[in-house]
Amino acid sequence: MSTIAENIAKVGARIREAAQASRRDYAAIGLLAVSKTKPAAAIRQAHTAGLRDFGENYLQEALEKQRELSDLPLIWHFIGPIQSNKTRPIAEHFAWVHSVDRLKVAERLSAQRPPQLPPLNVCLQVNVSAEASKAGCSPQELPALAQAVSQLPQLKLRGLMCIPEPTEDPAAQHAAFARLRQLRDSLGLDLDTLSMGMSHDLEAAIAEGATWVRIGTALFGARDYA
Ligand SMILES: *Cc1c(COP(=O)(O)O)cnc(C)c1O
């Protein structure tokens, strides 16, 4: 087995155990492989080992890998910060966007989604840790944003996403993820998705209701930004 295949098996076991511990259906938790900075060959290996959904943060890099991998039936998710002048290629080349945090971006994605494609699945990114440096709308802004985005014709609002402040404290991890779930439930919209949990905190996220865990390091190893 390749290292990537071994890592996929290990992450799969972690997801299964976490699902069991919180009496959730394992099949309701999607594994989104975060492949930013990793070569197309690594994605190809992960696909051979059974993965289908891949998350990318950097548009140019993602488009290049999509071209190299166009022979595979992959599902691409955009999970990085979005500049409003870069929405068109995102609307054209992805099935999901997890990182929508303002109406202008959502309106552009809807207007630019090619009509022959199904509506773009979107999550609203919420800043649950109130860190000044982090992307995401505030919990206060969320209800109005969610209402407006839910009306856009070429988008399908699926749920919420967060990247909490990194912490090894399980109680703090649980609190942040529970907050996202409560915000989702309080909107009164029919939202089936919570995109939350990364390599170090997927257990807490699953316990609090994650439907996508976004896993990079635990699948592909540490990233080298040099
Ligand atoms: C990089 C990244 C991840 C994956 O993080 P790991 O700790 O490597 O698992 C998940 N979500 C987002 C938005 C990311 O940018």
XYZ file of N, CA and C and ligand atoms in Angstrom:
693
model
N 0.844 -1.200 0.000
C 0.000 0.000 0.000
C 0.882 1.253 0.000
N 0.476 2.256 -0.757
C 1.202 3.529 -0.713
C 0.942 4.196 0.635
N 1.811 5.151 0.965
C 1.601 5.889 2.208
C 0.250 6.580 2.196
N -0.128 7.133 1.043
C -1.414 7.838 0.975
C -2.554 6.861 1.236
N -2.476 5.674 0.644
C -3.534 4.680 0.885
C -3.572 4.279 2.361
N -2.394 4.142 2.969
C -2.356 3.823 4.412
C -2.975 4.957 5.226
N -2.637 6.180 4.851
C -3.195 7.320 5.586
C -4.710 7.393 5.442
N -5.193 7.090 4.235
C -6.645 7.106 4.022
C -7.311 6.075 4.927
N -6.683 4.906 5.038
C -7.248 3.864 5.907
C -7.270 4.332 7.363
N -6.185 4.999 7.787
C -6.131 5.484 9.176
C -7.180 6.566 9.436
N -7.304 7.498 8.514
C -8.298 8.567 8.691
C -9.700 7.967 8.657
N -9.911 7.007 7.761
C -11.216 6.339 7.702
C -11.553 5.676 9.030
N -10.550 5.066 9.657
C -10.780 4.419 10.959
C -11.104 5.459 12.027
N -10.412 6.616 11.976
C -10.716 7.677 12.949
C -12.147 8.173 12.771
N -12.556 8.341 11.518
C -13.920 8.829 11.262
C -14.938 7.799 11.750
N -14.673 6.534 11.471
C -15.605 5.475 11.890
C -15.731 5.426 13.407
N -14.590 5.500 14.093
C -14.624 5.456 15.562
C -15.359 6.658 16.138
N -15.098 7.827 15.549
C -15.764 9.036 16.055
C -17.261 8.964 15.804
N -17.648 8.423 14.656
C -19.078 8.291 14.347
C -19.735 7.343 15.343
N -19.049 6.222 15.594
C -19.582 5.230 16.522
C -19.743 5.825 17.919
N -18.716 6.571 18.355
C -18.733 7.141 19.704
C -19.903 8.086 19.895
N -20.328 8.761 18.821
C -21.466 9.686 18.966
C -22.727 9.109 18.323
N -22.735 7.805 18.087
C -23.899 7.101 17.513
C -24.386 7.774 16.248
N -23.436 8.151 15.400
C -23.833 8.723 14.108
C -23.550 7.716 13.002
N -24.246 7.889 11.885
C -24.053 7.029 10.723
C -22.763 7.457 10.015
N -21.829 6.530 9.928
C -20.545 6.780 9.273
C -20.745 7.324 7.855
N -21.757 6.806 7.173
C -21.987 7.197 5.777
C -22.423 8.654 5.641
N -22.844 9.278 6.739
C -23.293 10.671 6.679
C -22.126 11.655 6.804
N -20.904 11.123 6.948
C -19.743 11.998 7.136
C -18.830 11.867 5.922
N -18.707 12.950 5.172
C -17.881 12.933 3.970
C -16.439 13.264 4.293
N -15.545 12.585 3.595
C -14.116 12.890 3.737
C -13.701 13.749 2.552
N -13.418 15.020 2.834
C -12.932 15.940 1.814
C -11.411 15.997 1.934
N -10.721 15.519 0.909
C -9.253 15.480 0.931
C -8.715 16.839 0.510
N -8.014 17.506 1.408
C -7.493 18.848 1.125
C -6.091 18.715 0.519
N -6.021 19.006 -0.772
C -4.810 18.698 -1.541
C -3.984 19.926 -1.894
N -4.248 21.055 -1.265
C -3.473 22.270 -1.558
C -1.976 22.009 -1.381
N -1.196 22.553 -2.277
C 0.280 22.440 -2.334
C 0.753 21.032 -2.728
N -0.136 20.076 -2.859
C 0.278 18.703 -3.190
C 0.135 18.469 -4.688
N 1.002 17.650 -5.270
C 0.979 17.458 -6.720
C -0.221 16.628 -7.187
N -0.501 16.764 -8.480
C -1.602 15.993 -9.071
C -1.402 14.496 -8.836
N -0.151 14.048 -8.823
C 0.112 12.612 -8.636
C -0.425 12.121 -7.286
N -0.364 12.974 -6.274
C -0.871 12.572 -4.953
C -2.395 12.429 -4.985
N -3.040 13.323 -5.722
C -4.504 13.248 -5.860
C -4.879 11.976 -6.617
N -4.094 11.676 -7.652
C -4.364 10.464 -8.429
C -4.256 9.220 -7.538
N -3.230 9.197 -6.693
C -3.091 8.060 -5.756
C -4.269 7.982 -4.803
N -4.687 9.133 -4.306
C -5.813 9.146 -3.356
C -7.089 8.677 -4.047
N -7.255 9.048 -5.295
C -8.424 8.582 -6.044
C -8.375 7.069 -6.245
N -7.201 6.569 -6.585
C -7.048 5.114 -6.751
C -7.399 4.392 -5.454
N -7.083 5.037 -4.330
C -7.363 4.427 -3.027
C -8.790 4.691 -2.559
N -9.609 5.317 -3.390
C -11.035 5.389 -3.087
C -11.622 6.769 -2.842
N -10.810 7.833 -2.859
C -11.370 9.165 -2.593
C -11.819 9.845 -3.889
N -12.795 10.708 -3.744
C -13.423 11.330 -4.908
C -13.522 12.846 -4.749
N -13.633 13.328 -3.514
C -13.824 14.755 -3.259
C -12.514 15.387 -2.813
N -12.134 16.473 -3.500
C -10.866 17.138 -3.203
C -11.091 18.629 -3.002
N -10.426 19.172 -1.991
C -10.551 20.581 -1.646
C -9.276 21.327 -1.952
N -9.414 22.477 -2.598
C -8.264 23.307 -2.956
C -8.501 24.742 -2.486
N -7.405 25.421 -2.122
C -7.481 26.790 -1.597
C -7.027 27.854 -2.577
N -6.169 27.460 -3.517
C -5.552 28.451 -4.396
C -6.014 28.183 -5.818
N -6.671 29.191 -6.408
C -7.383 28.980 -7.666
C -6.464 28.513 -8.791
N -5.368 29.221 -9.031
C -4.497 28.891 -10.154
C -3.966 27.465 -10.037
N -3.500 27.160 -8.841
C -2.987 25.808 -8.577
C -4.078 24.763 -8.810
N -5.273 25.042 -8.369
C -6.377 24.087 -8.513
C -6.699 23.855 -9.981
N -6.747 24.943 -10.756
C -7.116 24.796 -12.177
C -6.073 23.969 -12.911
N -4.810 24.158 -12.577
C -3.754 23.358 -13.224
C -3.922 21.879 -12.902
N -4.184 21.569 -11.647
C -4.352 20.163 -11.280
C -5.614 19.582 -11.907
N -6.663 20.383 -11.981
C -7.892 19.882 -12.628
C -7.614 19.491 -14.076
N -6.817 20.315 -14.781
C -6.491 19.974 -16.174
C -5.715 18.666 -16.242
N -4.737 18.507 -15.342
C -3.926 17.277 -15.359
C -4.737 16.041 -15.028
N -5.825 16.233 -14.288
C -6.586 15.092 -13.780
C -7.953 14.974 -14.452
N -8.091 15.602 -15.614
C -9.424 15.674 -16.233
C -9.938 14.306 -16.675
N -9.066 13.293 -16.698
C -9.528 11.941 -17.037
C -10.228 11.257 -15.857
N -10.169 11.850 -14.666
C -10.772 11.211 -13.484
C -12.089 11.888 -13.113
N -13.058 11.116 -12.595
C -14.350 11.700 -12.201
C -14.295 12.306 -10.795
N -13.504 13.363 -10.628
C -13.319 13.946 -9.296
C -14.345 15.042 -9.044
N -14.630 15.280 -7.782
C -15.526 16.364 -7.384
C -14.671 17.400 -6.661
N -14.682 18.624 -7.191
C -13.780 19.665 -6.686
C -14.527 20.647 -5.793
N -13.886 20.952 -4.665
C -14.448 21.888 -3.683
C -13.465 23.047 -3.521
N -13.960 24.276 -3.604
C -13.097 25.423 -3.318
C -13.278 25.800 -1.856
N -12.150 25.868 -1.108
C -12.247 26.081 0.346
C -11.419 27.268 0.826
N -10.822 28.027 -0.122
C -9.926 29.114 0.281
C -10.605 30.472 0.233
N -9.870 31.510 0.645
C -10.395 32.871 0.557
C -10.721 33.214 -0.900
N -11.796 33.971 -1.110
C -12.262 34.283 -2.467
C -12.146 35.778 -2.718
N -11.374 36.141 -3.739
C -11.350 37.533 -4.190
C -12.511 37.708 -5.154
N -13.225 38.818 -5.048
C -14.454 38.923 -5.848
C -14.165 39.000 -7.343
N -12.935 39.377 -7.732
C -12.638 39.368 -9.182
C -12.203 37.994 -9.686
N -12.215 36.980 -8.817
C -11.823 35.617 -9.234
C -13.006 34.640 -9.172
N -14.213 35.175 -9.094
C -15.350 34.276 -8.899
C -15.693 33.458 -10.140
N -15.448 34.011 -11.343
C -15.918 33.302 -12.539
C -15.313 31.905 -12.678
N -13.969 31.771 -12.637
C -13.427 30.406 -12.748
C -13.873 29.498 -11.599
N -14.130 30.043 -10.447
C -14.642 29.199 -9.353
C -16.049 28.712 -9.707
N -16.881 29.612 -10.209
C -18.254 29.227 -10.587
C -18.251 28.195 -11.707
N -17.231 28.250 -12.553
C -17.189 27.351 -13.716
C -16.569 25.997 -13.427
N -15.666 25.918 -12.456
C -14.818 24.724 -12.333
C -14.947 23.954 -11.022
N -15.884 24.330 -10.188
C -16.035 23.625 -8.913
C -17.497 23.189 -8.727
N -17.683 22.151 -7.908
C -19.036 21.683 -7.583
C -19.521 22.281 -6.260
N -18.552 22.596 -5.395
C -18.851 23.155 -4.076
C -17.919 24.337 -3.805
N -18.428 25.314 -3.038
C -17.591 26.368 -2.464
C -17.934 26.447 -0.979
N -16.926 26.219 -0.123
C -17.180 26.184 1.325
C -16.937 27.531 1.996
N -16.364 28.477 1.279
C -15.792 29.664 1.923
C -16.463 30.957 1.493
N -17.763 30.930 1.243
C -18.487 32.157 0.913
C -18.738 32.926 2.213
N -18.306 34.187 2.247
C -18.512 34.935 3.497
C -19.087 36.334 3.282
N -19.468 36.645 2.040
C -20.150 37.926 1.831
C -21.053 37.862 0.608
N -22.057 38.705 0.604
C -23.108 38.625 -0.416
C -22.575 38.928 -1.803
N -21.662 39.882 -1.907
C -21.147 40.240 -3.232
C -20.563 39.017 -3.931
N -19.793 38.235 -3.203
C -19.181 37.028 -3.773
C -20.269 36.017 -4.160
N -21.251 35.849 -3.313
C -22.333 34.896 -3.608
C -23.104 35.327 -4.852
N -23.395 36.612 -4.967
C -24.136 37.103 -6.138
C -23.353 36.872 -7.415
N -22.050 37.113 -7.345
C -21.236 36.907 -8.546
C -21.169 35.428 -8.902
N -20.992 34.557 -7.900
C -20.947 33.113 -8.173
C -22.253 32.647 -8.819
N -23.373 33.148 -8.337
C -24.658 32.748 -8.902
C -24.789 33.243 -10.338
N -24.443 34.510 -10.569
C -24.578 35.077 -11.915
C -23.642 34.392 -12.900
N -22.487 33.926 -12.418
C -21.466 33.380 -13.309
C -21.500 31.860 -13.401
N -22.373 31.205 -12.650
C -22.487 29.756 -12.745
C -23.071 29.407 -14.114
N -22.372 28.587 -14.916
C -22.904 28.267 -16.246
C -24.266 27.570 -16.121
N -25.253 28.032 -16.906
C -26.624 27.523 -16.745
C -26.767 26.035 -17.036
N -25.849 25.468 -17.804
C -25.961 24.025 -18.105
C -25.464 23.168 -16.941
N -24.813 23.777 -15.947
C -24.351 23.011 -14.776
C -25.410 23.064 -13.680
N -25.414 22.049 -12.793
C -26.326 22.138 -11.647
C -25.927 23.314 -10.755
N -26.849 23.790 -9.907
C -26.496 24.899 -9.017
C -25.231 24.570 -8.219
N -24.455 25.611 -7.948
C -23.221 25.467 -7.171
C -23.595 25.278 -5.700
N -23.082 24.219 -5.087
C -23.315 23.988 -3.658
C -22.456 24.948 -2.851
N -23.044 25.693 -1.936
C -22.224 26.603 -1.149
C -22.482 26.451 0.353
N -21.406 26.689 1.090
C -21.476 26.854 2.538
C -21.053 28.279 2.861
N -21.630 28.829 3.901
C -21.204 30.133 4.400
C -20.169 29.914 5.487
N -19.034 30.583 5.332
C -17.973 30.461 6.340
C -18.252 31.436 7.470
N -18.263 30.924 8.677
C -18.574 31.741 9.850
C -17.351 31.787 10.753
N -17.050 32.983 11.217
C -15.935 33.172 12.132
C -16.431 32.911 13.556
N -16.274 31.657 14.005
C -16.824 31.285 15.318
C -15.887 31.613 16.468
N -14.633 31.944 16.152
C -13.680 32.236 17.230
C -13.422 33.730 17.391
N -14.089 34.552 16.564
C -13.932 36.008 16.645
C -12.480 36.449 16.588
N -11.706 35.795 15.758
C -10.325 36.220 15.554
C -10.317 37.281 14.463
N -9.691 38.388 14.726
C -9.709 39.494 13.766
C -9.108 39.083 12.424
N -8.139 38.171 12.438
C -7.392 37.842 11.227
C -8.097 36.829 10.335
N -9.129 36.174 10.855
C -9.719 35.055 10.107
C -10.838 35.496 9.183
N -10.964 34.776 8.083
C -12.070 35.017 7.177
C -13.370 34.521 7.806
N -14.470 34.851 7.184
C -15.759 34.370 7.655
C -16.624 35.520 8.110
N -17.933 35.365 7.941
C -18.840 36.395 8.439
C -18.994 36.217 9.943
N -19.460 37.252 10.615
C -19.683 37.131 12.061
C -21.014 36.421 12.298
N -21.179 35.791 13.455
C -22.471 35.183 13.769
C -23.616 36.185 13.673
N -23.338 37.467 13.965
C -24.383 38.494 13.888
C -24.815 38.747 12.442
N -23.837 38.692 11.520
C -24.158 38.951 10.106
C -24.835 37.764 9.440
N -24.681 36.574 10.046
C -25.067 35.345 9.356
C -26.545 35.263 8.937
N -27.522 35.581 9.794
C -28.915 35.360 9.385
C -29.286 36.112 8.102
N -28.911 37.376 8.005
C -29.265 38.150 6.807
C -28.532 37.613 5.583
N -27.261 37.252 5.772
C -26.489 36.712 4.643
C -27.104 35.399 4.166
N -27.456 34.529 5.110
C -28.011 33.223 4.734
C -29.339 33.400 4.002
N -30.183 34.291 4.494
C -31.459 34.564 3.817
C -31.223 34.988 2.375
N -30.315 35.939 2.197
C -30.069 36.483 0.855
C -29.472 35.414 -0.057
N -28.512 34.650 0.448
C -27.848 33.648 -0.398
C -28.828 32.546 -0.767
N -29.742 32.222 0.143
C -30.689 31.130 -0.135
C -31.618 31.475 -1.301
N -31.704 32.760 -1.646
C -32.584 33.185 -2.753
C -31.881 33.203 -4.111
N -30.584 33.003 -4.131
C -29.860 33.158 -5.409
C -30.086 31.924 -6.285
N -30.462 32.142 -7.547
C -30.976 31.031 -8.356
C -29.957 29.951 -8.704
N -28.705 30.330 -8.922
C -27.746 29.325 -9.381
C -26.876 28.789 -8.248
N -27.251 29.114 -7.002
C -26.551 28.558 -5.844
C -27.515 27.678 -5.070
N -26.947 26.637 -4.450
C -27.728 25.862 -3.488
C -27.039 25.997 -2.139
N -27.657 26.753 -1.252
C -27.068 26.928 0.080
C -27.224 25.627 0.856
N -26.087 24.999 1.188
C -26.113 23.689 1.837
C -25.899 23.764 3.345
N -25.121 24.780 3.798
C -24.859 24.831 5.239
C -23.751 25.798 5.584
N -23.043 25.486 6.666
C -22.037 26.391 7.222
C -20.680 25.704 7.322
N -19.657 26.532 7.329
C -18.274 26.058 7.454
C -17.549 26.926 8.468
N -16.605 26.323 9.207
C -15.770 27.140 10.089
C -14.356 26.572 10.160
N -13.430 27.461 10.492
C -12.046 27.093 10.814
C -11.769 27.717 12.174
N -12.056 27.011 13.275
C -11.851 27.636 14.581
C -10.368 27.876 14.853
N -10.131 28.745 15.790
C -8.790 28.980 16.296
C -8.184 27.629 16.698
N -6.972 27.302 16.215
C -6.402 25.983 16.554
C -6.184 25.844 18.058
N -6.611 24.712 18.578
C -6.391 24.449 20.002
C -6.350 22.938 20.207
N -5.567 22.503 21.186
C -5.542 21.081 21.525
C -6.531 20.758 22.644
N -7.215 21.783 23.129
C -8.160 21.587 24.234
C -9.485 21.060 23.683
N -9.811 19.793 23.975
C -11.034 19.210 23.397
C -12.287 20.012 23.746
N -12.350 20.557 24.956
C -13.557 21.301 25.333
C -13.735 22.532 24.441
N -12.629 23.206 24.154
C -12.708 24.387 23.286
C -13.043 23.980 21.849
N -12.503 22.846 21.397
C -12.843 22.351 20.052
C -14.348 22.080 19.962
N -14.855 21.345 20.952
C -16.281 21.016 20.940
C -17.132 22.285 20.960
N -16.731 23.272 21.782
C -17.548 24.480 21.915
C -17.665 25.212 20.582
N -16.557 25.310 19.853
C -16.591 26.025 18.568
C -17.482 25.286 17.563
N -17.357 23.972 17.505
C -18.147 23.214 16.534
C -19.634 23.186 16.927
N -19.891 23.113 18.227
C -21.290 23.149 18.676
C -21.918 24.494 18.312
N -21.119 25.549 18.403
C -21.613 26.883 18.043
C -22.054 26.910 16.589
N -21.242 26.308 15.711
C -21.597 26.312 14.289
C -22.894 25.530 14.064
N -23.030 24.400 14.767
C -24.248 23.608 14.617
C -25.472 24.393 15.093
N -25.324 25.070 16.246
C -26.455 25.835 16.770
C -26.831 26.975 15.828
N -25.805 27.615 15.251
C -26.089 28.692 14.293
C -26.841 28.142 13.092
N -26.385 27.004 12.591
C -27.070 26.370 11.448
C -28.529 26.078 11.808
N -28.732 25.492 12.976
C -30.091 25.098 13.353
C -30.986 26.310 13.606
N -30.383 27.423 14.015
C -31.196 28.595 14.364
C -31.656 29.365 13.131
N -31.116 29.034 11.954
C -31.449 29.842 10.768
C -32.838 29.545 10.230
N -33.379 28.370 10.573
C -34.696 28.035 10.053
C -34.705 27.762 8.564
N -33.552 27.481 7.986
C -33.468 27.092 6.576
C -33.190 25.593 6.545
N -33.426 24.982 5.405
C -33.256 23.538 5.320
C -31.801 23.251 4.920
N -30.899 23.222 5.906
C -29.467 23.108 5.621
C -28.935 21.776 6.130
N -28.332 20.994 5.236
C -27.922 19.633 5.612
C -26.422 19.501 5.870
N -25.679 20.608 5.809
C -24.220 20.490 5.784
C -23.544 21.293 6.890
N -22.594 20.640 7.569
C -21.657 21.332 8.458
C -20.262 20.912 8.028
N -19.511 21.850 7.440
C -18.152 21.582 6.988
C -17.212 22.013 8.103
N -16.764 21.050 8.889
C -15.938 21.412 10.050
C -15.131 20.207 10.523
N -13.923 20.496 10.991
C -13.008 19.455 11.433
C -11.873 19.291 10.436
N -10.639 19.321 10.954
C -9.439 19.140 10.147
C -8.632 18.001 10.775
N -7.358 17.868 10.359
C -6.598 16.696 10.809
C -6.558 16.555 12.330
N -6.423 17.671 13.055
C -6.183 17.564 14.497
C -7.464 17.559 15.326
N -8.601 17.880 14.708
C -9.806 18.003 15.537
C -11.038 17.357 14.909
N -10.821 16.369 14.034
C -11.982 15.780 13.362
C -12.902 15.040 14.327
N -12.353 14.486 15.409
C -13.202 13.751 16.355
C -14.230 14.683 17.008
N -13.756 15.843 17.464
C -14.677 16.794 18.099
C -15.723 17.271 17.096
N -15.284 17.501 15.855
C -16.216 17.992 14.829
C -17.300 16.956 14.540
N -16.906 15.703 14.455
C -17.892 14.651 14.171
C -18.867 14.515 15.339
N -18.348 14.612 16.549
C -19.239 14.540 17.717
C -20.275 15.660 17.688
N -19.919 16.803 17.089
C -20.839 17.947 17.063
C -21.625 18.037 15.758
N -21.499 17.040 14.892
C -22.393 16.999 13.734
C -21.783 17.248 12.366
N -20.467 17.250 12.252
C -19.838 17.506 10.948
C -20.389 16.555 9.880
N -20.632 17.106 8.685
C -20.989 16.252 7.540
C -19.887 16.226 6.489
N -18.987 17.203 6.512
C -17.717 17.127 5.786
C -16.600 17.366 6.792
N -15.620 16.483 6.840
C -14.370 16.832 7.509
C -13.355 17.102 6.399
N -12.576 18.178 6.571
C -11.628 18.619 5.540
C -10.217 18.260 6.014
N -9.640 17.231 5.398
C -8.417 16.649 5.941
C -7.266 16.766 4.938
N -6.213 17.464 5.340
C -5.024 17.586 4.502
C -3.862 16.781 5.052
N -3.238 17.305 6.106
C -2.005 16.744 6.651
C -2.099 15.251 6.965
N -3.174 14.818 7.549
C -3.285 13.404 7.949
C -3.373 12.469 6.739
N -3.702 13.020 5.566
C -3.742 12.189 4.359
C -2.466 12.300 3.541
N -1.983 13.547 3.373
C -0.903 13.798 2.409
C 0.427 14.161 3.078
N 0.462 14.242 4.389
C 1.671 14.670 5.081
C 1.733 16.177 5.202
N 2.763 16.651 5.910
C 2.909 18.087 6.164
C 3.098 18.826 4.845
N 2.614 20.076 4.817
C 2.760 20.883 3.596
C 4.067 21.663 3.646
N 4.669 21.790 2.451
C 5.922 22.542 2.317
C 5.624 23.767 1.491
N 5.652 24.937 2.130
C 5.323 26.182 1.416
C 6.550 26.864 0.844
N 7.705 26.208 0.958
C 8.950 26.870 0.515
C 8.952 27.130 -0.986
C -5.541 23.480 4.795
C -6.969 23.417 5.159
C -7.544 22.258 5.716
C -6.746 21.013 6.068
O -6.004 21.205 7.215
P -5.126 20.003 7.859
O -4.837 20.489 9.214
O -3.920 19.864 6.995
O -5.967 18.777 7.843
C -8.906 22.257 5.966
N -9.671 23.323 5.690
C -9.174 24.451 5.154
C -10.080 25.577 4.868
C -7.808 24.531 4.880
O -7.327 25.671 4.359
